[in-house]
DNA sequence: CGTGAGGTTGAAACCACTCAAGAAGGGTGG
DNA sequence: CCACCCTTCTTGAGTGGTTTCAACCTCACG
């Protein structure tokens, strides 16, 4: 018990032992796999040395070798344009897979870069398919994860298609909070590891617009911004601005303060 | 031989016999499957009566039972918002799968509606997974298709994020043309089965903007619009406006007329 | 031949962008 | 430890692309 407690503290940072012991096992590929089959997955999943901030995991044009699961830290994926410009596609938090777009034609379509010190597991895609064919629970979970990515992209699409700058930013903060809560962290205290530029690009806005709106939402008492720390002061208001249904307990652990 | 020729004429419209004989077999799920294994797929794929224009295939909230492959016609998927508004997510042409977002949590997140008389194959998802576990080529192809959907959504994302209305519309027409060519049709003669409203919604624009820009592109000699028929007059110019690399042969079968 | 949905065109308003300048960290070297 | 620089972020003013509002057109259909 005592050594176990100690280990839990450095849980996210230590090098991988096995999926079975991973703190993200309920989110990531191993979710739902019977203990007896876990070993098969463990045999194909590879540890990697952590990436430093700015280091890239793969680049557009690279041949697909592995899929990657973020274990700690954050990855940013972006599609480079023809004139040096790029579109940020997504941010990958612990437990989320990266590289799935490459399956379409065995080629990565994005650059993936670590926004902070980031550990990943590398999963050789070919071997993953082999194991998935033998372990139905893994197959199911893999399909769920890739479909979840699809849903996330579609949410992102809706944000870019029909919403104002204000709504987009609120939605971004809201969904970031929700994802953090999904991995058991406090969703009201955000560390924005990405720059204003990244956020703006991701949301299809100008950097200045993001800055202005962060200030405005702070003035309105919805959030509290201090450099790259964002505290969600009024989760209910944030959800309302984001146009999201307010779920009791979801990104709003405290009592509703403003009624309705 | 003679009856075969006759059948080819009504190829897309007749009721399904088997994936083996389907004219879309090189695009859809059966692509790459050895003939010996094809029968296993055929046993789970179900024919459906064609949908009439406006008829819906599934709705947001429905439990996932089947995935669907368009065989002829066009499906529109859209995510309904809280206030009656909706965001069009995509248009599904023959050979493309619909319903993949539902795998994430066994629930459809979109409404899928036929924009014209549309035939689909229904594939019970559970049984598809079973067969995929036994037939590696099917597993691979399924993964490729779902990943392709991801790539398509990401392209759409880029269009909505960083491009002007003009570029978005050009990109829309360009990619529509390319997809038609992928299924062997003439990509320069488009029938827009979707309304201006659908296009505008899909592109995150106002209906009026789409209308104005279609007129403008016609005046400039890039396309020729007549009601719901669009002829791509200058594929190279269209690709350039769309910000897409011009691929010889891709959406430009004829000689380049305007140089460069 | 009327009716209505779908589409076009015009004018005015507005949201977000661009350009520009300044402030606020966070390093780095003296 | 401080001065300096450079990156990142904030704030302001003016511009412009797109939207909104509104009228009109035009087919398709009963």
XYZ file of C-alpha atoms (C1' of nucleotides) in Angstrom:
580
model
C 0.000 0.000 0.000
C 2.690 2.462 0.950
C 4.871 2.009 -2.142
C 1.743 2.024 -4.256
C 0.756 5.393 -2.896
C 4.158 6.749 -3.683
C 3.954 5.504 -7.231
C 0.619 7.115 -7.825
C 2.170 10.528 -7.393
C 4.532 10.150 -10.308
C 1.975 8.129 -12.192
C 1.864 10.238 -15.341
C 5.541 10.867 -15.549
C 7.222 7.544 -15.049
C 8.132 5.412 -17.996
C 5.504 2.963 -19.030
C 5.411 -0.411 -17.433
C 2.247 -1.766 -18.921
C -1.175 -0.715 -20.036
C -2.573 -2.663 -17.121
C -0.931 -0.314 -14.666
C -1.413 2.871 -16.647
C -3.528 5.516 -15.016
C -5.149 6.200 -18.370
C -6.226 2.632 -18.980
C -9.906 3.480 -18.713
C -9.646 6.167 -21.414
C -7.129 4.776 -23.823
C -6.814 1.645 -25.931
C -6.858 -0.847 -23.043
C -10.303 0.241 -21.856
C -12.583 -2.755 -21.500
C -10.020 -5.390 -22.315
C -10.209 -8.476 -20.097
C -7.058 -8.850 -17.980
C -6.233 -12.100 -19.709
C -5.883 -10.371 -23.070
C -4.070 -7.330 -21.801
C -0.706 -8.938 -22.239
C -1.175 -9.157 -26.000
C -1.667 -5.418 -26.190
C 1.245 -4.807 -23.876
C 3.553 -6.696 -26.156
C 3.004 -4.306 -29.057
C 2.840 -0.979 -27.242
C 6.215 0.741 -27.074
C 7.577 3.281 -24.650
C 9.292 6.361 -25.930
C 11.558 8.908 -24.385
C 9.544 12.014 -23.577
C 9.399 14.711 -26.230
C 10.628 18.153 -25.337
C 8.585 21.253 -25.991
C 8.613 21.982 -29.706
C 9.821 18.548 -30.700
C 7.826 16.878 -33.419
C 6.418 13.379 -33.338
C 5.644 13.036 -37.012
C 5.319 15.300 -40.015
C 2.937 15.528 -42.921
C 4.198 13.215 -45.619
C 5.758 10.718 -43.226
C 4.788 7.159 -43.794
C 2.472 5.701 -41.178
C 4.407 3.459 -38.839
C 2.849 4.021 -35.464
C -0.192 5.493 -33.899
C 0.564 7.465 -30.779
C -1.225 7.785 -27.492
C -0.416 10.814 -25.405
C 0.401 9.697 -21.864
C 1.227 13.047 -20.360
C 1.596 16.497 -21.849
C -0.071 17.846 -24.957
C 0.358 17.378 -28.681
C -0.730 19.826 -31.332
C -1.581 18.557 -34.810
C -1.663 20.977 -37.708
C -1.904 20.647 -41.443
C 0.707 22.672 -43.273
C -0.526 24.759 -46.185
C 1.237 25.448 -49.427
C 2.501 28.902 -48.405
C 3.946 28.234 -45.000
C 0.615 28.802 -43.340
C -0.966 26.046 -41.335
C -4.300 25.085 -39.848
C -4.320 23.693 -36.345
C -6.484 20.599 -36.395
C -6.490 19.609 -32.782
C -4.848 19.320 -29.409
C -4.253 15.849 -28.029
C -4.513 15.387 -24.291
C -3.468 12.314 -22.294
C -5.373 9.209 -23.336
C -6.119 10.481 -26.816
C -4.698 8.966 -29.984
C -2.831 10.853 -32.664
C -2.058 9.852 -36.212
C -5.409 8.302 -37.075
C -5.761 10.399 -40.242
C -2.744 8.581 -41.651
C -4.559 5.258 -41.912
C -6.448 6.524 -44.962
C -3.462 6.240 -47.255
C -0.569 5.137 -45.037
C 0.692 8.705 -44.915
C 0.508 11.329 -42.222
C -1.380 14.442 -43.233
C -0.472 16.516 -40.191
C 2.516 17.672 -38.266
C 2.337 16.629 -34.628
C 4.342 18.732 -32.198
C 4.685 18.597 -28.424
C 3.507 21.809 -26.768
C 5.212 20.908 -23.514
C 7.252 17.981 -22.264
C 5.140 15.093 -23.509
C 5.267 11.332 -23.148
C 3.675 9.093 -25.686
C 3.173 5.418 -26.291
C 3.888 4.313 -29.828
C 1.751 1.548 -31.266
C 2.840 -0.048 -34.535
C -0.347 0.139 -36.539
C 0.081 -3.151 -38.362
C 0.582 -5.056 -35.154
C -2.297 -3.228 -33.525
C -4.558 -4.506 -36.276
C -3.281 -8.030 -35.751
C -3.980 -7.961 -32.053
C -7.324 -6.244 -32.579
C -8.381 -9.113 -34.814
C -7.754 -11.532 -31.945
C -9.071 -9.377 -29.101
C -12.598 -8.179 -29.810
C -12.598 -5.759 -26.885
C -9.527 -4.038 -28.290
C -11.086 -3.861 -31.711
C -14.194 -2.266 -30.256
C -12.263 0.225 -28.206
C -10.081 1.182 -31.141
C -13.164 1.807 -33.226
C -14.707 3.846 -30.442
C -11.608 6.001 -30.158
C -11.342 6.723 -33.850
C -15.038 7.486 -33.989
C -14.645 9.793 -31.006
C -12.016 11.675 -32.962
C -14.547 11.997 -35.759
C -17.134 13.391 -33.374
C -14.616 15.837 -31.988
C -13.717 17.081 -35.438
C -17.391 17.473 -36.203
C -17.933 19.499 -33.049
C -15.030 21.624 -34.127
C -16.673 21.998 -37.522
C -19.862 23.253 -35.982
C -17.898 25.762 -33.949
C -16.214 27.103 -37.065
C -19.305 27.013 -39.190
C -22.071 28.585 -37.230
C -20.721 30.399 -34.225
C -19.433 33.839 -33.373
C -15.908 34.408 -32.154
C -17.213 34.710 -28.606
C -19.080 31.416 -28.775
C -16.121 29.643 -30.331
C -13.768 30.703 -27.592
C -16.224 29.762 -24.870
C -16.766 26.404 -26.535
C -13.045 25.851 -26.702
C -12.549 26.513 -23.016
C -15.605 24.485 -22.134
C -14.542 21.427 -24.075
C -10.993 21.682 -22.790
C -12.391 21.675 -19.278
C -14.556 18.671 -20.018
C -11.674 16.683 -21.434
C -9.526 17.437 -18.443
C -12.306 16.317 -16.152
C -12.598 13.109 -18.142
C -9.060 12.271 -17.102
C -9.858 13.108 -13.510
C -8.336 16.571 -13.289
C -9.953 19.766 -12.122
C -11.660 21.248 -15.129
C -11.940 24.719 -13.618
C -8.230 25.386 -13.498
C -6.843 25.383 -17.013
C -3.254 25.744 -18.051
C -3.275 26.827 -21.658
C -0.198 25.131 -22.974
C -0.885 26.466 -26.432
C -0.207 30.069 -27.483
C -2.885 32.611 -28.314
C -1.795 32.153 -31.885
C -2.499 28.422 -31.729
C -5.899 29.007 -30.178
C -6.773 31.629 -32.776
C -5.669 29.398 -35.609
C -7.603 26.463 -34.169
C -10.744 28.578 -33.886
C -10.379 30.275 -37.239
C -9.884 33.688 -35.650
C -7.226 36.359 -35.478
C -4.885 36.225 -32.532
C -6.016 39.685 -31.443
C -9.630 38.617 -31.370
C -8.809 35.788 -28.971
C -6.911 38.154 -26.732
C -9.719 40.710 -26.705
C -12.370 38.133 -25.949
C -10.391 36.560 -23.136
C -10.216 40.012 -21.592
C -13.905 40.569 -22.135
C -14.964 37.254 -20.618
C -12.803 38.111 -17.637
C -14.454 41.524 -17.255
C -17.799 39.794 -17.327
C -16.765 37.500 -14.516
C -17.108 34.300 -16.517
C -13.440 33.369 -16.361
C -10.282 34.725 -14.859
C -7.257 34.950 -17.106
C -3.733 35.460 -15.971
C -1.263 34.859 -18.688
C -1.662 31.166 -19.547
C -3.717 30.238 -16.534
C -7.469 30.351 -16.925
C -9.812 29.817 -14.034
C -13.415 29.162 -14.900
C -15.243 31.346 -12.414
C -18.772 30.712 -13.606
C -19.023 27.365 -15.395
C -22.738 27.754 -15.992
C -22.312 31.089 -17.713
C -19.472 29.670 -19.769
C -21.578 26.749 -20.903
C -24.376 29.133 -21.789
C -22.089 31.347 -23.856
C -20.712 28.224 -25.514
C -24.238 27.201 -26.398
C -23.753 23.905 -24.635
C -26.311 22.236 -22.419
C -25.400 22.597 -18.775
C -24.899 19.180 -17.265
C -24.983 18.996 -13.506
C -21.481 17.999 -12.430
C -19.964 18.502 -15.855
C -17.520 21.419 -15.764
C -19.508 22.760 -12.902
C -18.851 20.836 -9.737
C -19.990 23.685 -7.555
C -23.587 24.689 -7.141
C -25.147 26.690 -9.876
C -24.839 30.289 -8.857
C -26.924 32.066 -11.410
C -30.040 29.954 -11.434
C -31.866 28.636 -14.478
C -22.073 -11.586 -72.120
C -25.152 -9.998 -73.644
C -27.237 -9.985 -70.438
C -24.204 -8.705 -68.561
C -23.991 -5.693 -70.819
C -27.618 -4.928 -70.241
C -27.169 -5.127 -66.523
C -24.308 -2.689 -66.558
C -26.605 0.054 -67.737
C -28.787 -0.094 -64.655
C -25.798 -0.918 -62.514
C -26.235 1.770 -59.883
C -29.963 1.464 -59.606
C -30.710 -2.202 -59.375
C -31.107 -3.907 -56.074
C -27.945 -5.296 -54.640
C -26.943 -8.808 -55.521
C -23.538 -8.949 -53.923
C -20.539 -6.820 -53.138
C -18.612 -8.877 -55.640
C -20.743 -7.599 -58.492
C -21.181 -4.066 -57.205
C -19.791 -1.356 -59.417
C -18.524 0.415 -56.311
C -16.546 -2.532 -55.008
C -13.219 -0.821 -55.548
C -14.251 2.188 -53.444
C -16.385 0.702 -50.732
C -15.910 -1.901 -48.025
C -15.128 -4.836 -50.344
C -12.060 -3.138 -51.826
C -9.051 -5.411 -51.625
C -10.840 -8.413 -50.206
C -9.779 -11.733 -51.740
C -12.645 -13.330 -53.662
C -12.623 -16.284 -51.297
C -13.520 -14.056 -48.344
C -16.037 -11.919 -50.154
C -18.867 -14.231 -49.295
C -18.473 -13.546 -45.590
C -18.997 -9.857 -46.194
C -21.892 -10.518 -48.499
C -23.674 -12.458 -45.802
C -23.855 -9.474 -43.476
C -24.539 -6.660 -45.932
C -28.236 -5.979 -46.356
C -30.162 -4.467 -49.209
C -32.670 -1.748 -48.536
C -35.492 -0.265 -50.504
C -34.361 3.026 -51.989
C -35.022 6.153 -49.949
C -37.090 8.890 -51.481
C -35.966 12.477 -51.530
C -36.286 13.922 -48.045
C -36.583 10.572 -46.334
C -34.265 10.083 -43.393
C -31.981 7.137 -42.808
C -31.261 7.761 -39.163
C -31.621 10.576 -36.700
C -29.478 12.033 -33.959
C -30.164 10.071 -30.817
C -30.924 6.813 -32.612
C -29.061 3.839 -31.347
C -26.364 2.544 -33.665
C -27.553 -0.559 -35.456
C -26.119 -0.303 -38.923
C -23.536 1.580 -40.822
C -24.690 2.606 -44.259
C -22.962 2.720 -47.590
C -24.500 4.932 -50.237
C -24.880 2.945 -53.447
C -26.559 5.568 -55.585
C -27.854 9.040 -54.814
C -26.690 11.385 -52.096
C -27.072 11.574 -48.340
C -26.773 14.711 -46.274
C -25.715 14.451 -42.648
C -26.363 17.337 -40.295
C -26.151 17.859 -36.589
C -29.247 19.445 -35.136
C -28.695 22.324 -32.723
C -30.687 23.153 -29.654
C -32.784 25.862 -31.324
C -33.915 24.191 -34.492
C -30.779 25.264 -36.296
C -28.492 22.671 -37.749
C -24.987 22.352 -39.102
C -24.498 20.331 -42.260
C -21.576 18.005 -41.646
C -21.207 16.329 -44.983
C -22.621 14.948 -48.173
C -22.219 11.239 -48.817
C -21.739 10.110 -52.374
C -21.854 6.540 -53.668
C -19.231 4.320 -52.077
C -18.943 6.426 -48.933
C -19.998 5.267 -45.491
C -22.395 7.078 -43.202
C -22.971 6.643 -39.504
C -19.357 6.247 -38.445
C -19.656 8.956 -35.766
C -22.118 6.735 -33.945
C -19.500 4.146 -33.059
C -18.107 6.462 -30.389
C -20.973 5.848 -28.017
C -23.399 3.608 -29.873
C -25.553 6.611 -30.685
C -26.004 8.586 -33.863
C -25.050 12.230 -33.552
C -26.389 13.321 -36.920
C -29.524 13.217 -38.967
C -28.962 11.541 -42.314
C -31.388 12.509 -45.060
C -31.574 11.508 -48.718
C -31.253 14.522 -51.028
C -32.573 12.548 -53.970
C -33.724 9.012 -54.540
C -30.948 7.099 -52.808
C -30.060 3.444 -52.393
C -27.981 2.277 -49.493
C -26.541 -0.925 -48.169
C -27.022 -1.441 -44.460
C -24.273 -3.185 -42.541
C -25.003 -4.314 -38.998
C -22.039 -2.893 -37.153
C -21.628 -5.727 -34.681
C -21.506 -8.314 -37.424
C -19.168 -6.162 -39.467
C -16.728 -6.195 -36.583
C -17.005 -9.967 -36.332
C -16.248 -10.467 -39.984
C -13.495 -7.858 -39.927
C -11.763 -9.827 -37.177
C -11.649 -12.856 -39.479
C -10.878 -11.065 -42.737
C -7.809 -8.833 -42.391
C -8.372 -7.151 -45.733
C -11.838 -6.069 -44.633
C -10.488 -4.784 -41.363
C -7.875 -2.749 -43.200
C -10.338 -1.342 -45.656
C -12.784 -0.413 -42.924
C -10.031 1.418 -41.100
C -9.012 3.175 -44.279
C -12.562 4.328 -44.904
C -13.131 5.680 -41.430
C -9.768 7.413 -41.559
C -10.664 8.877 -44.927
C -13.766 10.342 -43.334
C -11.503 11.900 -40.739
C -9.322 13.414 -43.426
C -12.353 14.762 -45.212
C -13.653 16.402 -42.066
C -10.241 17.905 -41.494
C -10.170 19.321 -45.007
C -13.570 20.772 -44.317
C -12.186 22.223 -41.102
C -9.411 23.959 -42.959
C -11.890 25.393 -45.413
C -13.972 26.840 -42.595
C -11.027 28.017 -40.583
C -8.730 29.888 -42.882
C -10.419 30.616 -46.143
C -12.558 33.339 -47.647
C -16.064 32.684 -48.865
C -14.797 32.602 -52.433
C -12.130 30.024 -51.656
C -14.555 27.883 -49.693
C -17.018 27.700 -52.514
C -14.327 26.903 -55.053
C -12.954 24.223 -52.767
C -16.399 22.748 -52.366
C -16.947 22.488 -56.102
C -13.439 21.214 -56.654
C -13.693 18.439 -54.097
C -17.145 17.481 -55.294
C -15.711 17.114 -58.790
C -12.847 15.011 -57.522
C -15.111 12.667 -55.643
C -17.298 12.185 -58.670
C -14.266 11.403 -60.756
C -13.171 8.872 -58.157
C -16.340 6.928 -58.906
C -15.698 7.178 -62.617
C -18.082 9.990 -63.489
C -17.367 13.209 -65.344
C -16.174 15.676 -62.761
C -16.788 18.715 -64.921
C -20.540 18.344 -65.076
C -21.965 18.679 -61.599
C -25.559 18.263 -60.542
C -25.912 20.051 -57.234
C -28.459 17.884 -55.528
C -28.272 20.044 -52.428
C -29.922 23.441 -52.115
C -28.034 26.738 -51.898
C -29.058 26.738 -48.275
C -27.390 23.379 -47.688
C -24.218 24.522 -49.409
C -24.150 27.759 -47.429
C -24.691 25.923 -44.177
C -22.012 23.387 -45.041
C -19.547 26.167 -45.833
C -20.452 28.337 -42.881
C -21.783 31.112 -45.099
C -25.034 32.918 -45.748
C -27.191 31.555 -48.534
C -26.997 34.898 -50.318
C -23.215 34.830 -50.311
C -23.179 31.470 -52.052
C -25.586 32.730 -54.656
C -23.569 35.885 -55.287
C -20.290 33.997 -55.584
C -21.700 31.418 -57.975
C -22.748 34.324 -60.172
C -19.353 35.936 -59.874
C -17.404 32.789 -60.718
C -19.628 32.404 -63.743
C -18.948 35.979 -64.861
C -15.253 35.261 -64.532
C -15.568 32.239 -66.785
C -14.461 29.733 -64.186
C -17.735 27.852 -64.038
C -21.093 27.970 -65.700
C -24.127 27.830 -63.457
C -27.627 27.142 -64.560
C -29.931 26.450 -61.731
C -28.580 23.250 -60.145
C -26.264 22.311 -62.957
C -22.692 23.512 -62.715
C -20.214 23.048 -65.499
C -16.594 23.565 -64.625
C -15.334 25.610 -67.550
C -11.797 26.192 -66.350
C -10.708 23.456 -63.931
C -7.256 24.931 -63.517
C -8.604 28.319 -62.494
C -11.019 26.640 -60.106
C -8.243 24.677 -58.466
C -6.204 27.838 -58.162
C -9.050 29.749 -56.530
C -9.606 26.782 -54.235
C -5.971 26.933 -53.232
C -5.496 23.353 -54.279
C -2.525 22.009 -56.188
C -3.416 21.378 -59.789
C -2.945 17.718 -60.561
C -2.694 16.800 -64.189
C -5.744 14.738 -65.008
C -7.500 15.510 -61.747
C -10.649 17.543 -62.363
C -9.113 18.688 -65.583
C -9.294 15.998 -68.207
C -9.163 18.475 -71.051
C -6.106 20.422 -72.013
C -5.372 23.461 -69.977
C -6.821 26.365 -71.850
C -5.537 29.318 -69.910
C -1.920 28.411 -69.550
C 0.160 28.184 -66.399
C -52.589 30.486 -64.276
C -52.013 31.204 -59.507
C -49.054 29.835 -55.798
C -44.992 28.897 -53.235
C -40.443 27.246 -52.565
C -35.992 28.230 -54.009
C -32.890 31.500 -55.899
C -31.009 36.200 -57.199
C -29.825 40.924 -56.452
C -29.298 45.363 -53.876
C -28.254 48.406 -49.831
C -26.941 49.073 -45.206
C -24.932 47.371 -40.897
C -21.668 44.856 -38.307
C -18.370 41.622 -36.762
C -13.927 40.321 -37.073
C -9.532 41.377 -39.474
C -5.505 44.094 -40.395
C -2.203 47.311 -39.241
C 0.250 49.480 -35.653
C 2.046 50.511 -31.279
C 2.908 49.444 -26.656
C 3.193 46.342 -22.357
C 4.685 42.307 -19.967
C 7.144 38.374 -19.045
C 11.317 35.183 -19.520
C 15.790 34.362 -20.847
C 20.605 35.485 -21.467
C 24.944 37.657 -20.909
C 27.601 41.068 -18.858
C 21.751 41.207 -10.076
C 20.568 44.171 -13.533
C 20.112 45.563 -18.355
C 18.798 44.050 -22.504
C 16.358 41.638 -25.983
C 12.939 38.864 -27.913
C 8.834 36.589 -27.863
C 4.164 36.730 -26.523
C 0.317 39.193 -25.477
C -2.730 43.332 -25.130
C -5.026 47.338 -26.753
C -6.588 50.830 -30.209
C -8.314 52.621 -34.732
C -9.739 51.978 -39.250
C -11.144 48.859 -42.995
C -13.546 45.371 -45.417
C -15.761 40.970 -46.322
C -19.991 38.848 -45.014
C -24.317 39.072 -43.072
C -28.789 40.810 -42.621
C -32.882 42.717 -44.282
C -35.793 43.245 -48.070
C -37.527 43.077 -52.599
C -37.891 40.719 -56.752
C -37.522 36.898 -59.897
C -38.521 32.235 -61.782
C -39.329 27.942 -62.284
C -42.201 23.637 -60.933
C -46.433 22.108 -59.733
C -51.172 21.699 -58.812
